[in-house]
Amino acid sequence: MSFKAKASAKCLSILGTGSEVGKSIVVTALCRIFSDLGLRVAPFKAQNMSNNSFVTLDGEEIGRAQAVQADAARVPIHVDMNPVLLKPSTDTVIQVIVHGRAIMDHSASNYYTNTDWLFSQAQGSLKRLRSTYDFVIMEGAGSCAEVNLRDRDFANFRMARVADAPVILVADIDRGGVFAQIFGTLALVPLEDRKRVRGFIINRFRGDPSLFKDGIDYIQNHTGIPVLGLIPYYHNIEIDSEDGVVLDTMVDPPGGPEQGKINIAVLRLPHISNFNDFAPLSREPLVSLHYLFKPRPLKGYDAVILPGTKNVRSDLAWVREKGWDAYLDKYINQGGQLVGICGGYQMLGRSIYDPLGIEGLPGRDEGLGFLDVETTLKREKILSRSTGVWMANGESVEGYEIHMGVTEHISKMPYVIKVTTRNGTITNDADGASTYDGNRWGTYFHGLFDLPGPRRSFLKKLNQELYLKTGEGQTENEIDFRNRQYDLLAKHFLDHLNMQKLIDIVGIKANVWESDYE
């Protein structure tokens, strides 16, 4: 089946009764489903707030969720899919990114004083997507019924009105109060917006769906709006998370390192970002991956990783305040391997100099001192899709760089990666720093473990005897793995969603049963 793009593509708006009800997952599933139906689909979120971001092929920054959705839709990731991205650097300060570039830091209160210009930028992005694609699936932000923000919120009903898009409201039954979520939302939104709601998706249901039939009947009878799907909770599908909510369930497991495993610990920093770096490691059968927040002895871990962070100086102070620095010192003295990725790499150095006060008051902070490098934070953010060679093992690597600091060696140390391209341009550069024994190293490369070759070489070095005894580990690369997950997600939703009714609501002439799923 094929479709011809129109001058202004149809849109569907997926809004939520609250944050973390599953809007991003619903959009991801629909992107794959409609792609399978033959449409060229684009995801769109006018405004996103997340420290988990991604770099496009043009060297621009968008929210990770929209990158995942574009991936599921099999289309190139573009900054118009998330024109406004907010990255919290403290509890009260956010970095505002417009069309992939950081333009200012704002207090949260000041940001909402006037959003008209940002709204206009988002409208421009939506217009371009509608002229390029067959269908645009729009995702709202947070709750669509925040009455205190209604006149300044442009990610929810306001954008749906611009696109004249029907709205599907997503509610999360797992957190309880699903009736209050749905009826409360409808009661709080103006009548013109309420009329735009054409269906409900009830997400994360556990148990026998027949037991909720009366609930569905009640919702439909009292609202006159159909429930399009009761989507069961799933455990066997892995989709990149937008932020740290899912990750938080994995923090500080009661047990320590496991016998017969390669044990890796990642410090759960308060402002952790881009933790998707470690998902490929967690899926290795041989690996036990722990996120640690509360300080504890690190003996028995084959590697400890300091991850990326949106506020390096603040999280460095937290590391010291909690006493993690003493545990890291002892771990290194016991012969452990300490790794820093992006902000974690900066922390491992001698100092972090912030002359412009980008992450607080201007000043210089003493680093942890494990690598002989110094970092200077600068206003211009470095954004790059990069490739190179991991010098310790000769493996080809690819990933992305996203940081506001420049790190320089202050004594002769081996580099970690020979960089071959940045944003498609051939370069003869180097990244990272390592001690000569390889037990302490850091890099700016995110996605270092996505390819099976670099991942296997890393694990083999951590525990060669165990690695050789148990086999070669996972050989699947991340692209193939993610595509399998998108297909599983699409199948999961199709099994529990009235897609024909949804297609009728959108106004697309198609029969869902002509897709690959039967």
Short mmCIF file of C-alpha atoms in Angstrom, two decimals:
data_model
loop_
_atom_site.label_atom_id
_atom_site.label_comp_id
_atom_site.label_asym_id
_atom_site.label_seq_id
_atom_site.Cartn_x
_atom_site.Cartn_y
_atom_site.Cartn_z
CA MET A 1 0.00 0.00 0.00
CA SER A 2 1.33 3.46 -0.79
CA PHE A 3 0.16 6.99 -0.10
CA LYS A 4 0.88 10.24 -1.84
CA ALA A 5 1.95 13.12 0.40
CA LYS A 6 -0.48 16.02 0.46
CA ALA A 7 0.27 19.72 0.71
CA SER A 8 -0.76 19.58 4.35
CA ALA A 9 -0.67 16.13 5.90
CA LYS A 10 -3.26 14.92 8.37
CA CYS A 11 -2.30 14.97 12.05
CA LEU A 12 -3.24 12.97 15.12
CA SER A 13 -2.62 14.35 18.61
CA ILE A 14 -1.77 11.97 21.47
CA LEU A 15 -2.31 13.79 24.77
CA GLY A 16 -2.07 12.51 28.33
CA THR A 17 -3.94 12.76 31.60
CA GLY A 18 -0.54 13.32 33.25
CA SER A 19 3.19 12.85 32.95
CA GLU A 20 4.54 9.33 32.42
CA VAL A 21 1.21 7.82 31.38
CA GLY A 22 2.84 6.38 28.24
CA LYS A 23 2.30 9.03 25.54
CA SER A 24 5.77 8.50 24.07
CA ILE A 25 5.30 4.75 23.86
CA VAL A 26 1.88 5.12 22.23
CA VAL A 27 3.35 7.46 19.61
CA THR A 28 6.28 5.08 19.04
CA ALA A 29 3.91 2.15 18.49
CA LEU A 30 1.70 4.15 16.12
CA CYS A 31 4.72 5.39 14.16
CA ARG A 32 5.73 1.80 13.41
CA ILE A 33 2.15 0.68 12.71
CA PHE A 34 1.38 3.49 10.27
CA SER A 35 4.80 3.05 8.66
CA ASP A 36 3.90 -0.60 8.13
CA LEU A 37 0.66 0.57 6.51
CA GLY A 38 2.73 2.38 3.91
CA LEU A 39 2.63 5.95 5.20
CA ARG A 40 5.64 8.18 5.53
CA VAL A 41 5.11 9.16 9.17
CA ALA A 42 6.73 11.92 11.23
CA PRO A 43 6.57 12.24 15.01
CA PHE A 44 6.24 15.72 16.48
CA LYS A 45 6.47 17.14 19.99
CA ALA A 46 6.31 20.91 20.11
CA GLN A 47 8.01 21.12 23.49
CA ASN A 48 9.82 18.40 25.38
CA MET A 49 11.52 18.48 28.76
CA SER A 50 14.24 15.88 29.17
CA ASN A 51 17.95 15.58 29.81
CA ASN A 52 18.03 12.48 27.63
CA SER A 53 18.72 13.87 24.17
CA PHE A 54 20.14 12.82 20.83
CA VAL A 55 22.13 14.40 17.99
CA THR A 56 20.77 14.45 14.45
CA LEU A 57 22.90 13.85 11.37
CA ASP A 58 22.96 17.64 10.95
CA GLY A 59 24.56 18.05 14.38
CA GLU A 60 21.42 19.33 16.13
CA GLU A 61 19.89 18.27 19.43
CA ILE A 62 16.41 16.84 20.02
CA GLY A 63 14.73 14.81 22.73
CA ARG A 64 15.57 11.12 22.78
CA ALA A 65 11.89 10.14 22.61
CA GLN A 66 11.41 11.83 19.25
CA ALA A 67 14.59 10.22 17.93
CA VAL A 68 13.16 6.84 18.97
CA GLN A 69 9.81 7.61 17.34
CA ALA A 70 11.46 8.64 14.08
CA ASP A 71 13.50 5.45 14.21
CA ALA A 72 10.30 3.44 14.66
CA ALA A 73 8.75 5.30 11.71
CA ARG A 74 11.84 4.49 9.59
CA VAL A 75 12.43 8.15 8.72
CA PRO A 76 15.49 10.38 9.25
CA ILE A 77 15.66 12.08 12.62
CA HIS A 78 15.14 15.83 12.17
CA VAL A 79 15.12 18.79 14.54
CA ASP A 80 11.61 19.81 13.39
CA MET A 81 10.30 16.73 15.21
CA ASN A 82 11.13 18.43 18.53
CA PRO A 83 11.60 22.17 17.89
CA VAL A 84 11.73 23.17 21.57
CA LEU A 85 13.69 21.09 24.08
CA LEU A 86 14.05 22.05 27.73
CA LYS A 87 16.93 20.54 29.70
CA PRO A 88 16.81 21.10 33.48
CA SER A 89 20.27 21.92 34.81
CA THR A 90 19.06 22.54 38.38
CA ASP A 91 15.69 22.29 40.11
CA THR A 92 14.90 25.87 39.04
CA VAL A 93 16.99 26.54 35.91
CA ILE A 94 16.41 25.11 32.44
CA GLN A 95 18.42 25.30 29.24
CA VAL A 96 16.19 26.26 26.31
CA ILE A 97 17.07 24.59 23.00
CA VAL A 98 15.31 25.81 19.86
CA HIS A 99 15.71 23.98 16.56
CA GLY A 100 18.59 21.98 17.94
CA ARG A 101 20.65 24.80 19.43
CA ALA A 102 20.87 26.10 23.01
CA ILE A 103 19.77 29.73 22.99
CA MET A 104 19.44 30.66 26.66
CA ASP A 105 19.17 29.53 30.28
CA HIS A 106 15.96 30.45 32.06
CA SER A 107 14.50 30.07 35.49
CA ALA A 108 11.41 27.89 35.26
CA SER A 109 9.18 30.79 36.29
CA ASN A 110 10.63 33.17 33.67
CA TYR A 111 10.30 30.61 30.91
CA TYR A 112 6.52 30.57 31.21
CA THR A 113 6.08 34.35 31.23
CA ASN A 114 5.92 34.47 27.42
CA THR A 115 6.00 31.46 25.12
CA ASP A 116 4.54 33.11 22.01
CA TRP A 117 7.84 33.16 20.11
CA LEU A 118 8.53 29.52 20.93
CA PHE A 119 5.01 28.67 19.83
CA SER A 120 5.66 30.34 16.47
CA GLN A 121 8.87 28.33 16.04
CA ALA A 122 7.00 25.11 16.79
CA GLN A 123 4.28 26.03 14.29
CA GLY A 124 6.93 26.52 11.61
CA SER A 125 8.34 23.07 12.31
CA LEU A 126 4.91 21.46 12.15
CA LYS A 127 4.15 23.21 8.85
CA ARG A 128 7.37 21.88 7.33
CA LEU A 129 6.67 18.34 8.52
CA ARG A 130 3.13 18.46 7.12
CA SER A 131 4.46 19.52 3.72
CA THR A 132 7.00 16.68 3.69
CA TYR A 133 5.26 13.67 5.23
CA ASP A 134 1.99 11.81 4.70
CA PHE A 135 0.98 11.83 8.36
CA VAL A 136 2.17 13.55 11.55
CA ILE A 137 1.64 12.01 14.99
CA MET A 138 1.83 14.73 17.62
CA GLU A 139 2.71 14.07 21.25
CA GLY A 140 1.60 16.32 24.07
CA ALA A 141 3.59 17.19 27.18
CA GLY A 142 2.68 16.32 30.76
CA SER A 143 -1.01 16.71 31.51
CA CYS A 144 -3.15 18.41 28.89
CA ALA A 145 -5.34 19.92 31.63
CA GLU A 146 -2.90 22.12 33.57
CA VAL A 147 -5.25 25.04 34.17
CA ASN A 148 -2.49 27.29 35.53
CA LEU A 149 -0.50 26.97 32.31
CA ARG A 150 -3.34 26.87 29.78
CA ASP A 151 -2.68 30.25 28.16
CA ARG A 152 1.06 29.49 27.81
CA ASP A 153 1.01 25.76 27.03
CA PHE A 154 1.59 25.18 23.32
CA ALA A 155 2.39 21.45 23.37
CA ASN A 156 -1.12 20.12 23.95
CA PHE A 157 -4.57 21.34 22.82
CA ARG A 158 -3.22 24.61 21.45
CA MET A 159 -1.10 22.76 18.93
CA ALA A 160 -3.91 20.30 18.20
CA ARG A 161 -6.12 23.27 17.29
CA VAL A 162 -3.42 24.63 14.97
CA ALA A 163 -3.30 21.28 13.15
CA ASP A 164 -7.05 20.68 13.41
CA ALA A 165 -6.07 17.27 14.77
CA PRO A 166 -8.33 14.79 16.53
CA VAL A 167 -7.11 14.01 20.04
CA ILE A 168 -6.62 10.61 21.63
CA LEU A 169 -6.30 10.83 25.40
CA VAL A 170 -3.93 8.37 27.13
CA ALA A 171 -4.50 7.34 30.76
CA ASP A 172 -2.39 5.03 32.94
CA ILE A 173 -4.45 2.47 34.86
CA ASP A 174 -1.38 1.01 36.59
CA ARG A 175 -0.97 4.08 38.79
CA GLY A 176 -4.62 3.92 39.86
CA GLY A 177 -7.46 6.41 39.56
CA VAL A 178 -8.03 5.92 35.85
CA PHE A 179 -11.63 7.18 36.04
CA ALA A 180 -10.52 10.32 37.87
CA GLN A 181 -7.78 10.79 35.28
CA ILE A 182 -10.21 10.65 32.37
CA PHE A 183 -13.24 12.43 33.83
CA GLY A 184 -11.10 14.98 35.66
CA THR A 185 -9.24 15.87 32.47
CA LEU A 186 -12.45 16.28 30.49
CA ALA A 187 -13.95 18.44 33.24
CA LEU A 188 -10.96 20.79 33.33
CA VAL A 189 -10.47 21.47 29.62
CA PRO A 190 -12.64 24.01 27.75
CA LEU A 191 -15.60 22.72 25.75
CA GLU A 192 -13.92 23.40 22.38
CA ASP A 193 -11.00 21.16 23.40
CA ARG A 194 -13.23 18.51 24.94
CA LYS A 195 -15.04 18.17 21.60
CA ARG A 196 -11.69 17.43 19.96
CA VAL A 197 -11.16 14.28 22.10
CA ARG A 198 -12.19 11.37 19.88
CA GLY A 199 -10.97 8.36 21.81
CA PHE A 200 -9.20 6.98 24.88
CA ILE A 201 -6.29 4.58 25.24
CA ILE A 202 -5.99 3.02 28.68
CA ASN A 203 -2.39 2.01 29.18
CA ARG A 204 -0.50 -0.49 31.38
CA PHE A 205 -3.36 -2.79 32.36
CA ARG A 206 -2.52 -5.83 34.50
CA GLY A 207 -4.73 -8.88 34.86
CA ASP A 208 -7.80 -10.25 33.08
CA PRO A 209 -9.17 -7.60 30.67
CA SER A 210 -12.69 -9.04 30.96
CA LEU A 211 -12.74 -7.74 34.54
CA PHE A 212 -12.54 -4.17 33.23
CA LYS A 213 -15.35 -4.46 30.67
CA ASP A 214 -17.78 -2.70 33.02
CA GLY A 215 -15.22 0.08 33.43
CA ILE A 216 -14.93 0.55 29.68
CA ASP A 217 -18.72 0.58 29.34
CA TYR A 218 -18.96 3.19 32.09
CA ILE A 219 -16.41 5.47 30.43
CA GLN A 220 -18.03 5.17 27.00
CA ASN A 221 -21.61 5.57 28.28
CA HIS A 222 -20.81 8.65 30.37
CA THR A 223 -18.56 10.42 27.87
CA GLY A 224 -19.88 9.27 24.50
CA ILE A 225 -16.24 8.73 23.50
CA PRO A 226 -14.92 5.26 22.58
CA VAL A 227 -12.15 3.44 24.42
CA LEU A 228 -9.91 2.44 21.53
CA GLY A 229 -7.72 0.09 23.50
CA LEU A 230 -6.91 -1.45 26.84
CA ILE A 231 -3.16 -1.98 26.49
CA PRO A 232 -1.64 -4.62 28.79
CA TYR A 233 1.53 -3.97 30.74
CA TYR A 234 4.48 -5.57 28.98
CA HIS A 235 7.81 -6.90 30.26
CA ASN A 236 9.46 -8.31 27.16
CA ILE A 237 9.82 -5.19 25.00
CA GLU A 238 12.69 -2.72 25.43
CA ILE A 239 12.21 0.82 24.14
CA ASP A 240 14.62 3.60 25.08
CA SER A 241 13.25 5.60 27.98
CA GLU A 242 12.85 9.37 27.73
CA ASP A 243 14.11 10.10 31.23
CA GLY A 244 15.15 8.50 34.50
CA VAL A 245 11.79 7.23 35.73
CA VAL A 246 12.27 3.67 34.47
CA LEU A 247 15.91 3.70 35.47
CA ASP A 248 14.99 4.59 39.05
CA THR A 249 13.42 1.17 39.54
CA MET A 250 16.85 -0.42 39.03
CA VAL A 251 18.81 1.64 41.54
CA ASP A 252 20.66 0.20 44.57
CA PRO A 253 19.75 -3.49 44.28
CA PRO A 254 20.09 -5.22 47.65
CA GLY A 255 22.61 -7.75 46.39
CA GLY A 256 26.18 -6.93 45.47
CA PRO A 257 28.30 -8.26 42.61
CA GLU A 258 27.23 -11.69 41.34
CA GLN A 259 29.43 -14.74 41.06
CA GLY A 260 29.97 -15.94 37.50
CA LYS A 261 29.10 -12.54 35.99
CA ILE A 262 30.95 -9.52 34.70
CA ASN A 263 29.77 -6.92 37.20
CA ILE A 264 29.44 -3.28 36.16
CA ALA A 265 28.27 -0.41 38.36
CA VAL A 266 26.98 2.94 37.05
CA LEU A 267 26.74 5.83 39.50
CA ARG A 268 23.17 7.15 39.52
CA LEU A 269 24.03 10.85 39.49
CA PRO A 270 21.24 13.32 40.41
CA HIS A 271 21.36 14.95 36.95
CA ILE A 272 22.17 11.78 34.99
CA SER A 273 21.66 12.02 31.24
CA ASN A 274 21.92 9.70 28.24
CA PHE A 275 21.89 6.57 30.39
CA ASN A 276 20.80 4.66 27.26
CA ASP A 277 24.56 4.27 26.71
CA PHE A 278 24.51 1.28 29.05
CA ALA A 279 21.40 -0.57 27.84
CA PRO A 280 23.43 -2.77 25.44
CA LEU A 281 25.64 -3.85 28.34
CA SER A 282 22.63 -4.69 30.51
CA ARG A 283 21.29 -7.04 27.83
CA GLU A 284 24.45 -9.14 27.73
CA PRO A 285 23.70 -12.47 29.48
CA LEU A 286 27.15 -12.42 31.03
CA VAL A 287 26.73 -8.93 32.54
CA SER A 288 25.20 -7.83 35.83
CA LEU A 289 24.64 -4.06 35.62
CA HIS A 290 23.83 -2.09 38.78
CA TYR A 291 22.91 1.60 39.14
CA LEU A 292 24.18 2.83 42.50
CA PHE A 293 22.97 5.95 44.30
CA LYS A 294 23.75 5.21 47.94
CA PRO A 295 27.51 4.93 48.60
CA ARG A 296 28.81 1.41 49.15
CA PRO A 297 32.08 -0.52 48.77
CA LEU A 298 32.83 -1.31 45.13
CA LYS A 299 34.93 -4.41 45.58
CA GLY A 300 33.84 -7.14 43.19
CA TYR A 301 32.79 -4.82 40.37
CA ASP A 302 34.80 -5.31 37.20
CA ALA A 303 34.13 -1.73 36.11
CA VAL A 304 32.58 1.40 37.60
CA ILE A 305 31.19 4.02 35.22
CA LEU A 306 30.52 7.71 35.84
CA PRO A 307 27.84 8.59 33.24
CA GLY A 308 26.81 11.79 31.51
CA THR A 309 25.16 14.56 33.50
CA LYS A 310 23.40 17.83 32.72
CA ASN A 311 25.18 19.60 35.60
CA VAL A 312 28.72 18.30 36.04
CA ARG A 313 29.73 20.72 38.80
CA SER A 314 26.66 20.02 40.92
CA ASP A 315 26.98 16.26 40.53
CA LEU A 316 30.70 16.42 41.27
CA ALA A 317 29.86 18.18 44.54
CA TRP A 318 27.27 15.47 45.23
CA VAL A 319 29.89 12.74 44.67
CA ARG A 320 32.04 14.33 47.37
CA GLU A 321 29.18 15.16 49.71
CA LYS A 322 27.99 11.55 49.71
CA GLY A 323 31.50 10.15 50.15
CA TRP A 324 31.65 8.41 46.78
CA ASP A 325 35.12 9.86 46.16
CA ALA A 326 36.60 7.80 49.02
CA TYR A 327 34.99 4.62 47.71
CA LEU A 328 36.30 5.35 44.20
CA ASP A 329 39.82 5.92 45.57
CA LYS A 330 39.74 2.59 47.36
CA TYR A 331 38.33 0.87 44.29
CA ILE A 332 41.17 2.16 42.10
CA ASN A 333 43.75 1.07 44.67
CA GLN A 334 42.26 -2.43 44.50
CA GLY A 335 42.88 -2.51 40.74
CA GLY A 336 39.38 -1.70 39.52
CA GLN A 337 38.59 -0.13 36.15
CA LEU A 338 37.04 3.35 36.32
CA VAL A 339 35.31 4.81 33.25
CA GLY A 340 33.88 8.26 32.58
CA ILE A 341 31.45 9.07 29.76
CA CYS A 342 30.98 12.74 28.81
CA GLY A 343 30.30 14.57 32.11
CA GLY A 344 31.71 11.59 33.96
CA TYR A 345 34.91 11.98 31.93
CA GLN A 346 35.13 15.63 32.99
CA MET A 347 34.74 14.64 36.65
CA LEU A 348 37.66 12.21 36.44
CA GLY A 349 40.06 15.05 35.57
CA ARG A 350 42.06 17.50 37.69
CA SER A 351 39.66 20.45 37.47
CA ILE A 352 36.54 21.90 35.87
CA TYR A 353 36.73 25.63 35.12
CA ASP A 354 33.47 27.50 34.56
CA PRO A 355 34.45 31.12 33.81
CA LEU A 356 30.99 32.09 32.51
CA GLY A 357 28.97 30.54 35.32
CA ILE A 358 27.20 28.11 32.99
CA GLU A 359 26.55 25.61 35.80
CA GLY A 360 26.41 27.94 38.79
CA LEU A 361 28.59 30.76 40.04
CA PRO A 362 31.75 31.31 37.97
CA GLY A 363 34.69 29.42 39.38
CA ARG A 364 36.96 26.39 39.31
CA ASP A 365 36.14 23.04 40.93
CA GLU A 366 38.71 20.43 41.81
CA GLY A 367 38.06 17.21 39.93
CA LEU A 368 38.47 13.68 41.24
CA GLY A 369 42.04 13.62 39.92
CA PHE A 370 42.01 10.19 38.29
CA LEU A 371 43.01 11.54 34.85
CA ASP A 372 45.56 14.25 34.05
CA VAL A 373 43.13 16.48 32.12
CA GLU A 374 41.40 19.80 32.70
CA THR A 375 38.00 20.92 31.40
CA THR A 376 36.78 24.42 30.59
CA LEU A 377 33.03 24.91 30.21
CA LYS A 378 32.11 27.13 27.28
CA ARG A 379 28.91 28.69 26.05
CA GLU A 380 28.82 26.92 22.69
CA LYS A 381 27.61 23.34 22.94
CA ILE A 382 29.49 20.73 20.92
CA LEU A 383 27.07 18.52 18.98
CA SER A 384 28.37 15.83 16.69
CA ARG A 385 27.57 12.46 15.19
CA SER A 386 31.02 10.90 15.23
CA THR A 387 32.93 7.82 14.13
CA GLY A 388 36.36 6.58 15.04
CA VAL A 389 38.61 3.75 16.19
CA TRP A 390 38.91 2.62 19.81
CA MET A 391 42.67 2.76 20.16
CA ALA A 392 42.94 0.15 22.94
CA ASN A 393 41.38 -2.63 20.85
CA GLY A 394 41.29 -1.41 17.24
CA GLU A 395 37.49 -1.62 17.05
CA SER A 396 35.54 0.78 14.84
CA VAL A 397 33.09 2.83 16.90
CA GLU A 398 30.31 5.29 16.20
CA GLY A 399 28.24 7.49 18.44
CA TYR A 400 27.44 11.07 19.25
CA GLU A 401 29.00 13.89 21.26
CA ILE A 402 26.95 16.40 23.22
CA HIS A 403 28.77 18.58 25.75
CA MET A 404 29.52 22.16 26.76
CA GLY A 405 33.12 21.61 27.83
CA VAL A 406 36.51 21.36 26.15
CA THR A 407 38.91 18.93 27.84
CA GLU A 408 42.67 19.16 27.40
CA HIS A 409 45.52 16.88 28.47
CA ILE A 410 47.93 18.51 30.92
CA SER A 411 50.49 15.72 30.62
CA LYS A 412 51.18 13.05 28.04
CA MET A 413 48.41 10.42 28.18
CA PRO A 414 47.03 8.00 25.59
CA TYR A 415 43.85 9.05 23.83
CA VAL A 416 40.87 6.70 23.84
CA ILE A 417 39.44 7.18 20.35
CA LYS A 418 40.96 8.24 17.05
CA VAL A 419 38.13 10.31 15.58
CA THR A 420 37.64 9.79 11.83
CA THR A 421 34.49 11.82 11.10
CA ARG A 422 32.32 14.44 12.80
CA ASN A 423 28.93 15.24 11.28
CA GLY A 424 30.03 13.53 8.08
CA THR A 425 33.26 15.52 7.69
CA ILE A 426 36.54 13.60 7.68
CA THR A 427 38.79 14.65 10.55
CA ASN A 428 42.11 13.67 12.02
CA ASP A 429 41.35 14.18 15.69
CA ALA A 430 41.41 12.31 18.98
CA ASP A 431 39.07 12.04 21.93
CA GLY A 432 39.32 11.08 25.58
CA ALA A 433 42.17 10.19 27.90
CA SER A 434 43.45 7.02 29.50
CA THR A 435 46.10 5.91 31.93
CA TYR A 436 48.77 3.70 30.35
CA ASP A 437 47.47 0.60 32.13
CA GLY A 438 43.95 1.30 30.81
CA ASN A 439 42.35 1.10 34.25
CA ARG A 440 41.14 4.71 34.18
CA TRP A 441 39.76 6.27 31.03
CA GLY A 442 37.14 8.68 29.79
CA THR A 443 35.56 9.72 26.50
CA TYR A 444 32.94 12.08 25.12
CA PHE A 445 31.48 9.33 22.88
CA HIS A 446 27.91 8.32 23.70
CA GLY A 447 26.76 5.03 22.16
CA LEU A 448 30.19 3.46 22.53
CA PHE A 449 28.74 0.02 23.36
CA ASP A 450 26.03 -0.08 20.66
CA LEU A 451 28.09 -2.11 18.21
CA PRO A 452 28.82 -5.73 19.20
CA GLY A 453 32.55 -5.54 18.37
CA PRO A 454 33.50 -2.73 20.78
CA ARG A 455 31.13 -4.09 23.41
CA ARG A 456 32.66 -7.59 23.30
CA SER A 457 36.20 -6.21 23.38
CA PHE A 458 35.37 -4.11 26.44
CA LEU A 459 33.82 -7.04 28.31
CA LYS A 460 36.60 -9.42 27.34
CA LYS A 461 39.21 -7.09 28.80
CA LEU A 462 37.25 -6.80 32.06
CA ASN A 463 37.27 -10.56 32.66
CA GLN A 464 38.92 -12.53 29.87
CA GLU A 465 38.80 -15.91 31.63
CA LEU A 466 35.08 -15.71 32.33
CA TYR A 467 34.33 -14.23 28.93
CA LEU A 468 36.14 -16.99 27.02
CA LYS A 469 34.59 -19.68 29.19
CA THR A 470 31.02 -18.55 28.52
CA GLY A 471 31.24 -17.64 24.84
CA GLU A 472 31.18 -14.59 22.65
CA GLY A 473 28.08 -12.88 24.07
CA GLN A 474 25.54 -10.91 22.06
CA THR A 475 26.44 -10.30 18.42
CA GLU A 476 23.35 -8.27 17.48
CA ASN A 477 23.93 -4.59 16.83
CA GLU A 478 21.65 -1.94 18.31
CA ILE A 479 19.95 -1.09 15.02
CA ASP A 480 18.71 -4.64 14.51
CA PHE A 481 17.78 -4.99 18.19
CA ARG A 482 15.75 -1.78 18.20
CA ASN A 483 13.90 -2.72 15.04
CA ARG A 484 12.88 -6.01 16.60
CA GLN A 485 11.57 -4.11 19.63
CA TYR A 486 9.57 -1.69 17.48
CA ASP A 487 7.98 -4.63 15.67
CA LEU A 488 7.13 -6.28 18.99
CA LEU A 489 5.65 -3.04 20.28
CA ALA A 490 3.53 -2.58 17.15
CA LYS A 491 2.25 -6.15 17.40
CA HIS A 492 1.45 -5.64 21.10
CA PHE A 493 -0.65 -2.55 20.36
CA LEU A 494 -2.36 -4.06 17.32
CA ASP A 495 -3.44 -7.01 19.42
CA HIS A 496 -5.26 -4.68 21.84
CA LEU A 497 -6.17 -1.59 19.84
CA ASN A 498 -9.11 -0.91 17.56
CA MET A 499 -6.95 0.32 14.71
CA GLN A 500 -9.77 0.45 12.17
CA LYS A 501 -11.69 2.88 14.36
CA LEU A 502 -8.53 4.92 14.91
CA ILE A 503 -7.93 5.08 11.14
CA ASP A 504 -11.51 6.26 10.66
CA ILE A 505 -10.98 8.98 13.28
CA VAL A 506 -7.86 10.17 11.50
CA GLY A 507 -9.67 10.12 8.16
CA ILE A 508 -7.23 7.96 6.26
CA LYS A 509 -8.73 5.53 3.77
CA ALA A 510 -6.96 2.31 4.69
CA ASN A 511 -7.71 -1.12 6.01
CA VAL A 512 -5.51 -2.12 8.93
CA TRP A 513 -5.66 -5.75 7.93
CA GLU A 514 -3.62 -4.97 4.83
CA SER A 515 -0.64 -4.44 7.14
CA ASP A 516 1.95 -7.10 7.98
CA TYR A 517 0.09 -7.98 11.19
CA GLU A 518 -2.80 -10.42 10.99
#
